[in-house]
Amino acid sequence: MRNSITTRIPQPSTITATWLFLMGVTFATYLLAEKGLGGLTISGLVLGSVLLKGHLIVDHFMDLRRTKMAWRILMAGYLALLLGLLFLAYWQAAH
Amino acid sequence: MNATANVLNPINEPGDLPGDFAIWVFIFSELLVFGIFFLAYAFTRANHVELFDLSQLTLDRTAGVVNTLALLTSSYFVVRAVQAIRLGHAKRCSHWLWAAQMMGAVFLVIKVGEFADKFAAGISLSTNAFYMFYLSLTAFHFLHVILGMVILAAVALKARRGGYSAGNHHGVETGASYWHMVDLVWLILFPLIYIIH
């Protein structure tokens, strides 16, 4: 019984690595803005990083990795659609 | 008797969403509402690029990134709380949840400071379209952080009193799921309002 519980618990080291990665990517996007970098390419890069971070939050923090595929597809679809439409808005602004 | 016990102490089947399903209905609704707000912001900006970019420069970007790191850290602490209770460590779970709330409090204090600066400068919802979105979006999210902290406090108190165990921690997962949603929304809001131009 104990084994069945512990095997479905993510290792703290995996969660810690995910958290540090999220912190690092967030700080990197902040530095981009601090250096005055902008425009469509940077916007796409930042929105892409948000998509990646969103997936990590959903999979590792919300723990949807172990749920039915339909829930994961719903969350992944939400993130992809929203961030895709946001990029479209920035593309529209640049043209 | 068994039916009553199942209702009071629901047990998730493998593959179910963590926590109470009702919180997920709430989470998906909230994500939809925030998503519409974000799209309204971005497509309004497309017609007022210069105004939005100039107004964005008046924001305290460092406060924004510190708040983002605070929320990410609080979410990490909440994951550790869930891990602790799955192993039956109720007090450790409670400690992680209080630590998460400390980071939530850091977020609120910094955000109040930002709001105070803007109001002192005479900025309000009617100043221009950017500030209308900035103030309403961040204030709406601010209220969600407060609600999340109330939920986490209730869960932490119950954990402290031994109300959760390795076999019964539905409430911890429910509170954790809500808190991660609050974090997820801010992860999108932060670059949109503070970074991208």
Coordinates of C-alpha atoms in Angstrom, one line a residue:
Chain A
M1 CA 0.0 0.0 0.0
R2 CA 2.8 2.3 1.0
N3 CA 4.5 1.6 -2.3
S4 CA 1.4 2.3 -4.4
I5 CA 1.2 5.7 -2.7
T6 CA 4.8 6.7 -3.0
T7 CA 5.1 5.6 -6.7
R8 CA 2.5 8.2 -7.7
I9 CA 4.2 11.0 -5.9
P10 CA 6.6 13.0 -8.0
Q11 CA 10.1 13.2 -6.6
P12 CA 10.8 16.5 -4.8
S13 CA 13.9 16.9 -6.9
T14 CA 11.8 16.9 -10.1
I15 CA 9.4 19.5 -8.6
T16 CA 12.3 21.6 -7.4
A17 CA 14.0 21.4 -10.8
T18 CA 10.7 22.5 -12.5
W19 CA 10.3 25.4 -10.0
L20 CA 13.9 26.6 -10.6
F21 CA 13.4 26.3 -14.4
L22 CA 10.2 28.4 -14.2
M23 CA 12.0 31.0 -12.1
G24 CA 14.9 31.1 -14.5
V25 CA 12.7 31.5 -17.6
T26 CA 10.6 34.2 -15.9
F27 CA 13.7 36.2 -15.0
A28 CA 15.1 35.8 -18.5
T29 CA 12.0 37.4 -20.0
Y30 CA 12.3 40.2 -17.5
L31 CA 15.9 40.8 -18.6
L32 CA 14.8 41.0 -22.2
A33 CA 12.4 43.8 -21.4
E34 CA 14.9 45.5 -19.2
K35 CA 17.3 45.6 -22.2
G36 CA 14.5 47.3 -24.1
L37 CA 14.1 44.4 -26.5
G38 CA 10.7 44.3 -28.1
G39 CA 8.9 43.7 -31.4
L40 CA 7.1 40.7 -32.9
T41 CA 10.0 38.2 -32.6
I42 CA 10.5 38.9 -28.9
S43 CA 6.8 38.9 -28.4
G44 CA 6.6 35.4 -30.0
L45 CA 9.5 34.3 -27.9
V46 CA 8.0 35.5 -24.7
L47 CA 4.5 34.0 -25.5
G48 CA 6.3 30.7 -26.5
S49 CA 8.0 30.7 -23.1
V50 CA 4.6 31.3 -21.4
L51 CA 3.2 28.3 -23.3
L52 CA 6.1 26.1 -22.0
K53 CA 5.7 27.4 -18.5
G54 CA 1.9 26.9 -18.6
H55 CA 2.4 23.2 -19.6
L56 CA 4.9 22.7 -16.8
I57 CA 2.5 24.2 -14.2
V58 CA -0.4 22.1 -15.5
D59 CA 1.6 18.9 -15.7
H60 CA 3.9 19.1 -12.6
F61 CA 2.2 21.5 -10.2
M62 CA -1.5 20.9 -11.0
D63 CA -0.5 17.2 -11.5
L64 CA -2.6 16.7 -14.5
R65 CA 0.0 14.2 -15.9
R66 CA -1.9 11.4 -14.2
T67 CA -5.4 12.5 -15.3
K68 CA -7.4 11.3 -18.3
M69 CA -6.0 12.4 -21.6
A70 CA -9.1 14.5 -22.2
W71 CA -8.4 16.8 -19.3
R72 CA -4.8 17.3 -20.5
I73 CA -5.9 18.0 -24.0
L74 CA -8.4 20.6 -22.7
M75 CA -5.8 22.4 -20.8
A76 CA -3.2 22.2 -23.5
G77 CA -5.8 23.4 -26.0
Y78 CA -6.7 26.3 -23.8
L79 CA -3.1 27.4 -23.6
A80 CA -2.3 26.9 -27.3
L81 CA -5.5 28.7 -28.4
L82 CA -5.2 31.6 -26.0
L83 CA -1.5 32.2 -26.6
G84 CA -1.9 31.7 -30.4
L85 CA -4.7 34.3 -30.5
L86 CA -2.6 36.7 -28.3
F87 CA 0.3 36.3 -30.8
L88 CA -2.2 37.0 -33.6
A89 CA -3.1 40.3 -31.9
Y90 CA 0.6 41.3 -31.6
W91 CA 1.1 40.3 -35.3
Q92 CA -1.8 42.5 -36.2
A93 CA -0.4 45.4 -34.2
A94 CA 3.0 45.0 -36.0
H95 CA 1.5 45.1 -39.6
Chain B
M1 CA -24.2 4.3 5.1
N2 CA -21.5 3.6 2.5
A3 CA -23.1 6.1 0.1
T4 CA -23.1 8.8 2.8
A5 CA -19.4 8.1 3.6
N6 CA -18.5 8.3 -0.1
V7 CA -20.2 11.7 -0.4
L8 CA -18.5 13.1 2.7
N9 CA -15.1 11.6 1.9
P10 CA -14.9 11.3 -1.9
I11 CA -12.1 9.2 -3.3
N12 CA -10.8 10.0 -6.7
E13 CA -10.4 7.2 -9.2
P14 CA -7.1 6.9 -11.2
G15 CA -7.3 9.4 -14.0
D16 CA -9.6 11.8 -12.2
L17 CA -8.8 15.5 -11.7
P18 CA -7.0 16.1 -8.4
G19 CA -9.3 17.3 -5.6
D20 CA -13.0 18.1 -5.9
F21 CA -14.5 18.2 -9.4
A22 CA -16.5 21.3 -8.4
I23 CA -13.3 23.3 -8.1
W24 CA -12.4 22.3 -11.6
V25 CA -15.7 23.7 -13.0
F26 CA -14.8 26.9 -11.2
I27 CA -11.2 26.8 -12.5
F28 CA -12.2 26.2 -16.1
S29 CA -14.7 29.1 -15.8
E30 CA -12.1 31.4 -14.4
L31 CA -9.6 30.5 -17.1
L32 CA -12.3 31.3 -19.7
V33 CA -13.1 34.7 -18.2
F34 CA -9.4 35.7 -17.8
G35 CA -8.7 34.5 -21.3
I36 CA -11.4 36.8 -22.7
F37 CA -10.0 39.7 -20.7
F38 CA -6.5 39.0 -22.1
L39 CA -7.7 38.8 -25.7
A40 CA -9.6 42.1 -25.2
Y41 CA -6.4 43.7 -23.9
A42 CA -4.3 42.4 -26.8
F43 CA -6.7 43.3 -29.6
T44 CA -7.4 46.7 -28.0
R45 CA -3.7 47.3 -27.9
A46 CA -3.4 46.4 -31.6
N47 CA -5.3 49.6 -32.3
H48 CA -3.4 51.8 -29.8
V49 CA 0.1 50.5 -29.9
E50 CA 1.9 53.7 -29.0
L51 CA -0.4 54.6 -26.1
F52 CA -0.1 51.1 -24.6
D53 CA 3.7 51.0 -25.0
L54 CA 4.2 54.4 -23.5
S55 CA 1.9 53.7 -20.6
Q56 CA 3.6 50.3 -20.0
L57 CA 6.8 52.1 -19.4
T58 CA 5.3 53.8 -16.3
L59 CA 4.8 50.4 -14.6
D60 CA 7.3 49.0 -12.1
R61 CA 8.6 46.0 -14.0
T62 CA 10.8 44.9 -11.2
A63 CA 7.8 44.8 -8.8
G64 CA 6.1 42.7 -11.5
V65 CA 8.8 40.1 -11.8
V66 CA 9.3 39.9 -8.0
N67 CA 5.6 39.2 -7.7
T68 CA 5.8 36.5 -10.4
L69 CA 8.7 34.8 -8.6
A70 CA 6.7 35.1 -5.3
L71 CA 3.7 33.4 -6.8
L72 CA 5.8 30.7 -8.5
T73 CA 7.5 30.0 -5.2
S74 CA 4.2 29.8 -3.4
S75 CA 2.9 27.3 -5.9
Y76 CA 6.1 25.2 -5.4
F77 CA 5.4 25.3 -1.6
V78 CA 1.8 24.1 -2.3
V79 CA 3.1 21.2 -4.3
R80 CA 5.4 20.3 -1.4
A81 CA 2.4 20.5 0.9
V82 CA 0.4 18.0 -1.3
Q83 CA 3.5 15.7 -1.4
A84 CA 3.7 15.8 2.4
I85 CA 0.1 14.9 3.0
R86 CA 0.2 12.1 0.5
L87 CA 2.9 10.6 2.7
G88 CA 0.8 11.3 5.8
H89 CA 2.8 14.2 7.1
A90 CA 0.0 16.5 8.2
K91 CA 2.0 19.0 10.2
R92 CA 4.6 19.3 7.4
C93 CA 1.8 19.8 5.0
S94 CA 0.5 22.7 7.2
H95 CA 3.9 24.3 7.4
W96 CA 4.3 24.3 3.6
L97 CA 0.9 25.8 3.2
W98 CA 1.7 28.6 5.6
A99 CA 4.9 29.2 3.7
A100 CA 2.9 29.5 0.5
Q101 CA 0.7 32.0 2.1
M102 CA 3.7 34.1 3.2
M103 CA 4.6 34.3 -0.5
G104 CA 1.0 35.2 -1.3
A105 CA 1.2 38.0 1.3
V106 CA 4.5 39.3 -0.3
F107 CA 2.5 39.5 -3.6
L108 CA -0.3 41.4 -2.0
V109 CA 2.0 43.9 -0.3
I110 CA 3.9 44.7 -3.5
K111 CA 0.7 45.0 -5.5
V112 CA -0.9 47.3 -2.9
G113 CA 2.3 49.4 -3.2
E114 CA 1.9 49.5 -7.0
F115 CA -1.7 50.5 -6.8
A116 CA -0.9 53.2 -4.2
D117 CA 1.7 54.7 -6.5
K118 CA -0.6 54.8 -9.5
F119 CA -3.5 56.3 -7.5
A120 CA -1.1 58.9 -6.0
A121 CA -0.1 59.9 -9.5
G122 CA -3.8 60.5 -10.3
I123 CA -4.1 57.4 -12.5
S124 CA -7.5 55.8 -12.5
L125 CA -9.6 53.5 -14.7
S126 CA -10.6 56.4 -16.9
T127 CA -7.1 57.7 -17.5
N128 CA -6.7 55.7 -20.7
A129 CA -7.4 52.3 -22.2
F130 CA -4.2 50.8 -21.0
Y131 CA -4.7 51.8 -17.4
M132 CA -8.3 50.6 -17.6
F133 CA -7.0 47.1 -18.5
Y134 CA -4.0 47.3 -16.1
L135 CA -6.1 48.3 -13.1
S136 CA -9.1 46.1 -13.7
L137 CA -7.1 43.0 -14.7
T138 CA -4.6 43.2 -11.8
A139 CA -7.3 44.1 -9.3
F140 CA -9.4 41.1 -10.5
H141 CA -6.5 38.8 -10.1
F142 CA -5.6 40.4 -6.7
L143 CA -9.1 39.4 -5.4
H144 CA -8.4 35.8 -6.6
V145 CA -5.1 35.8 -4.6
I146 CA -7.0 36.9 -1.5
L147 CA -9.6 34.1 -2.0
G148 CA -6.8 31.6 -2.6
M149 CA -5.1 32.6 0.6
V150 CA -8.4 32.2 2.5
I151 CA -8.8 28.7 1.1
L152 CA -5.2 27.7 1.8
A153 CA -5.5 29.1 5.4
A154 CA -8.6 26.9 6.0
V155 CA -6.8 23.9 4.5
A156 CA -3.7 24.6 6.6
L157 CA -5.7 24.8 9.8
K158 CA -7.5 21.6 9.1
A159 CA -4.2 19.9 8.3
R160 CA -2.7 21.1 11.5
R161 CA -5.6 19.7 13.5
G162 CA -5.1 16.3 11.8
G163 CA -8.1 16.6 9.4
Y164 CA -6.1 15.1 6.5
S165 CA -4.2 11.9 6.1
A166 CA -2.4 9.9 3.4
G167 CA -5.7 8.3 2.6
N168 CA -7.9 11.3 2.9
H169 CA -6.5 14.6 1.5
H170 CA -9.1 15.6 -1.0
G171 CA -9.4 19.1 0.5
V172 CA -5.6 19.7 0.2
E173 CA -5.7 18.9 -3.5
T174 CA -8.8 21.0 -4.0
G175 CA -7.1 24.1 -2.5
A176 CA -3.9 23.4 -4.3
S177 CA -5.6 23.2 -7.7
Y178 CA -7.2 26.6 -7.1
W179 CA -3.9 28.2 -6.1
H180 CA -2.1 26.9 -9.1
M181 CA -4.8 28.4 -11.3
V182 CA -4.2 31.8 -9.7
D183 CA -0.5 31.3 -10.4
L184 CA -1.1 30.2 -14.0
V185 CA -3.2 33.2 -14.8
W186 CA -0.6 35.6 -13.4
L187 CA 2.1 33.8 -15.6
I188 CA 0.1 35.0 -18.7
L189 CA -0.9 38.4 -17.2
F190 CA 2.7 39.4 -16.2
P191 CA 4.3 39.3 -19.7
L192 CA 1.2 40.7 -21.3
I193 CA 1.0 43.8 -19.1
Y194 CA 4.7 44.3 -18.1
I195 CA 6.9 42.8 -20.7
I196 CA 5.7 42.5 -24.2
H197 CA 5.8 45.7 -26.3

